[in-house]
Amino acid sequence: MAQMSTEVLGDERGTLLAFVESQRAAIRRTLVGLDEEQAASRPSASELSLSGLLKHVAECELSWLRMAQQRPNERMRTEESWGEAFRLVEGESVASVLEFWDGVRQETEAFVAAAASLDATFPLPPAPWFPKDGKVSVRWMLLHLVEEFARHAGHADIVRESIDGTKAMG
């Protein structure tokens, strides 16, 4: 199957956002046709489920967006709530997480469109995995989202195939 180009000629922002969206779509495709129980199942040796991966990537994107906006993250996880980042809890469904992620997508796209430059930087919070006083650019954030989503799209492909044999590109 031929792949469609995600390049938006002469538009780096558009191209990067298209790559981010391509990986979002890959994750969303793994949930098509599943009920809530199947989406929450863990059919492989991993503890990952499709609904848990969905929630994680949606919250991950929100986290990076809030860092870039330099605003508090309303879904910031604590040590106690970290496990809830990878599973749906009472009142959540695949549909509600997809709706939440779509809102985050819209915010991300608006933020990137409004950024003065992809070279604009924002500070990283203190954390053992970030350099002291580290900063990254909006461009770096978009590339990191592609990396993060692609990694989890691969996980999701394996989980989905383990559920019912469906292949993401099938």
PDB file of N, CA, C and O in Angstrom, residues 27-41 49-51 94 156 159-161 163-166:
ATOM      1  N   ILE A  27      -2.989   5.437  16.319  1.00  0.00           N
ATOM      2  CA  ILE A  27      -3.452   4.946  17.627  1.00  0.00           C
ATOM      3  C   ILE A  27      -4.968   4.815  17.629  1.00  0.00           C
ATOM      4  O   ILE A  27      -5.514   3.795  18.059  1.00  0.00           O
ATOM      5  N   ARG A  28      -5.652   5.817  17.112  1.00  0.00           N
ATOM      6  CA  ARG A  28      -7.118   5.762  17.074  1.00  0.00           C
ATOM      7  C   ARG A  28      -7.618   4.563  16.261  1.00  0.00           C
ATOM      8  O   ARG A  28      -8.593   3.924  16.650  1.00  0.00           O
ATOM      9  N   ARG A  29      -6.942   4.262  15.140  1.00  0.00           N
ATOM     10  CA  ARG A  29      -7.366   3.141  14.288  1.00  0.00           C
ATOM     11  C   ARG A  29      -7.355   1.813  15.029  1.00  0.00           C
ATOM     12  O   ARG A  29      -8.151   0.928  14.727  1.00  0.00           O
ATOM     13  N   THR A  30      -6.466   1.661  15.993  1.00  0.00           N
ATOM     14  CA  THR A  30      -6.386   0.373  16.693  1.00  0.00           C
ATOM     15  C   THR A  30      -7.614   0.108  17.550  1.00  0.00           C
ATOM     16  O   THR A  30      -7.838  -1.033  17.952  1.00  0.00           O
ATOM     17  N   LEU A  31      -8.420   1.120  17.803  1.00  0.00           N
ATOM     18  CA  LEU A  31      -9.616   0.973  18.644  1.00  0.00           C
ATOM     19  C   LEU A  31     -10.897   0.747  17.843  1.00  0.00           C
ATOM     20  O   LEU A  31     -11.934   0.422  18.413  1.00  0.00           O
ATOM     21  N   VAL A  32     -10.819   0.908  16.534  1.00  0.00           N
ATOM     22  CA  VAL A  32     -12.016   0.808  15.697  1.00  0.00           C
ATOM     23  C   VAL A  32     -12.616  -0.592  15.799  1.00  0.00           C
ATOM     24  O   VAL A  32     -11.920  -1.603  15.653  1.00  0.00           O
ATOM     25  N   GLY A  33     -13.913  -0.637  16.084  1.00  0.00           N
ATOM     26  CA  GLY A  33     -14.640  -1.894  16.115  1.00  0.00           C
ATOM     27  C   GLY A  33     -14.573  -2.658  17.425  1.00  0.00           C
ATOM     28  O   GLY A  33     -15.133  -3.749  17.530  1.00  0.00           O
ATOM     29  N   LEU A  34     -13.903  -2.104  18.422  1.00  0.00           N
ATOM     30  CA  LEU A  34     -13.795  -2.787  19.718  1.00  0.00           C
ATOM     31  C   LEU A  34     -14.807  -2.229  20.697  1.00  0.00           C
ATOM     32  O   LEU A  34     -15.125  -1.041  20.682  1.00  0.00           O
ATOM     33  N   ASP A  35     -15.275  -3.090  21.598  1.00  0.00           N
ATOM     34  CA  ASP A  35     -16.112  -2.599  22.691  1.00  0.00           C
ATOM     35  C   ASP A  35     -15.200  -2.204  23.855  1.00  0.00           C
ATOM     36  O   ASP A  35     -13.977  -2.396  23.803  1.00  0.00           O
ATOM     37  N   GLU A  36     -15.783  -1.644  24.892  1.00  0.00           N
ATOM     38  CA  GLU A  36     -15.006  -1.154  26.041  1.00  0.00           C
ATOM     39  C   GLU A  36     -14.185  -2.262  26.701  1.00  0.00           C
ATOM     40  O   GLU A  36     -13.039  -2.046  27.094  1.00  0.00           O
ATOM     41  N   GLU A  37     -14.784  -3.441  26.811  1.00  0.00           N
ATOM     42  CA  GLU A  37     -14.078  -4.558  27.448  1.00  0.00           C
ATOM     43  C   GLU A  37     -12.868  -4.990  26.629  1.00  0.00           C
ATOM     44  O   GLU A  37     -11.783  -5.203  27.176  1.00  0.00           O
ATOM     45  N   GLN A  38     -13.027  -5.076  25.316  1.00  0.00           N
ATOM     46  CA  GLN A  38     -11.895  -5.437  24.466  1.00  0.00           C
ATOM     47  C   GLN A  38     -10.815  -4.359  24.534  1.00  0.00           C
ATOM     48  O   GLN A  38      -9.627  -4.669  24.608  1.00  0.00           O
ATOM     49  N   ALA A  39     -11.223  -3.099  24.502  1.00  0.00           N
ATOM     50  CA  ALA A  39     -10.260  -1.995  24.538  1.00  0.00           C
ATOM     51  C   ALA A  39      -9.480  -1.965  25.848  1.00  0.00           C
ATOM     52  O   ALA A  39      -8.334  -1.525  25.889  1.00  0.00           O
ATOM     53  N   ALA A  40     -10.094  -2.448  26.925  1.00  0.00           N
ATOM     54  CA  ALA A  40      -9.428  -2.473  28.232  1.00  0.00           C
ATOM     55  C   ALA A  40      -8.651  -3.770  28.470  1.00  0.00           C
ATOM     56  O   ALA A  40      -7.922  -3.877  29.453  1.00  0.00           O
ATOM     57  N   SER A  41      -8.793  -4.727  27.571  1.00  0.00           N
ATOM     58  CA  SER A  41      -8.123  -6.021  27.783  1.00  0.00           C
ATOM     59  C   SER A  41      -6.616  -5.898  27.613  1.00  0.00           C
ATOM     60  O   SER A  41      -6.113  -4.982  26.960  1.00  0.00           O
ATOM     61  N   SER A  49      -3.128  -1.761  27.717  1.00  0.00           N
ATOM     62  CA  SER A  49      -4.383  -1.980  27.006  1.00  0.00           C
ATOM     63  C   SER A  49      -4.536  -0.844  26.000  1.00  0.00           C
ATOM     64  O   SER A  49      -3.882   0.206  26.120  1.00  0.00           O
ATOM     65  N   LEU A  50      -5.404  -1.038  25.022  1.00  0.00           N
ATOM     66  CA  LEU A  50      -5.612   0.015  24.031  1.00  0.00           C
ATOM     67  C   LEU A  50      -6.243   1.259  24.659  1.00  0.00           C
ATOM     68  O   LEU A  50      -5.829   2.381  24.364  1.00  0.00           O
ATOM     69  N   SER A  51      -7.225   1.073  25.535  1.00  0.00           N
ATOM     70  CA  SER A  51      -7.836   2.252  26.164  1.00  0.00           C
ATOM     71  C   SER A  51      -6.841   2.942  27.090  1.00  0.00           C
ATOM     72  O   SER A  51      -6.832   4.175  27.190  1.00  0.00           O
ATOM     73  N   VAL A  94     -13.835   4.964  26.154  1.00  0.00           N
ATOM     74  CA  VAL A  94     -13.017   5.243  24.968  1.00  0.00           C
ATOM     75  C   VAL A  94     -13.535   6.512  24.295  1.00  0.00           C
ATOM     76  O   VAL A  94     -12.753   7.401  23.941  1.00  0.00           O
ATOM     77  N   ALA A 156       0.274  -0.279  20.416  1.00  0.00           N
ATOM     78  CA  ALA A 156      -1.153  -0.479  20.147  1.00  0.00           C
ATOM     79  C   ALA A 156      -1.368  -1.491  19.023  1.00  0.00           C
ATOM     80  O   ALA A 156      -2.289  -2.313  19.095  1.00  0.00           O
ATOM     81  N   VAL A 159      -0.956  -4.931  20.586  1.00  0.00           N
ATOM     82  CA  VAL A 159      -2.083  -5.266  21.461  1.00  0.00           C
ATOM     83  C   VAL A 159      -3.307  -5.590  20.615  1.00  0.00           C
ATOM     84  O   VAL A 159      -3.987  -6.597  20.848  1.00  0.00           O
ATOM     85  N   ARG A 160      -3.606  -4.773  19.605  1.00  0.00           N
ATOM     86  CA  ARG A 160      -4.785  -5.021  18.772  1.00  0.00           C
ATOM     87  C   ARG A 160      -4.665  -6.356  18.049  1.00  0.00           C
ATOM     88  O   ARG A 160      -5.620  -7.135  17.998  1.00  0.00           O
ATOM     89  N   GLU A 161      -3.513  -6.642  17.492  1.00  0.00           N
ATOM     90  CA  GLU A 161      -3.341  -7.913  16.793  1.00  0.00           C
ATOM     91  C   GLU A 161      -3.518  -9.072  17.756  1.00  0.00           C
ATOM     92  O   GLU A 161      -4.049 -10.113  17.388  1.00  0.00           O
ATOM     93  N   ILE A 163      -5.554  -9.097  20.270  1.00  0.00           N
ATOM     94  CA  ILE A 163      -6.984  -9.196  20.610  1.00  0.00           C
ATOM     95  C   ILE A 163      -7.723 -10.021  19.569  1.00  0.00           C
ATOM     96  O   ILE A 163      -8.427 -10.971  19.893  1.00  0.00           O
ATOM     97  N   ASP A 164      -7.583  -9.623  18.295  1.00  0.00           N
ATOM     98  CA  ASP A 164      -8.411 -10.267  17.274  1.00  0.00           C
ATOM     99  C   ASP A 164      -7.739 -10.469  15.924  1.00  0.00           C
ATOM    100  O   ASP A 164      -8.406 -10.764  14.936  1.00  0.00           O
ATOM    101  N   GLY A 165      -6.419 -10.291  15.881  1.00  0.00           N
ATOM    102  CA  GLY A 165      -5.701 -10.513  14.635  1.00  0.00           C
ATOM    103  C   GLY A 165      -5.724  -9.327  13.681  1.00  0.00           C
ATOM    104  O   GLY A 165      -5.087  -9.376  12.630  1.00  0.00           O
ATOM    105  N   THR A 166      -6.438  -8.258  14.034  1.00  0.00           N
ATOM    106  CA  THR A 166      -6.522  -7.098  13.155  1.00  0.00           C
ATOM    107  C   THR A 166      -5.184  -6.390  13.124  1.00  0.00           C
ATOM    108  O   THR A 166      -4.581  -6.125  14.161  1.00  0.00           O
TER     109      THR A 166
END
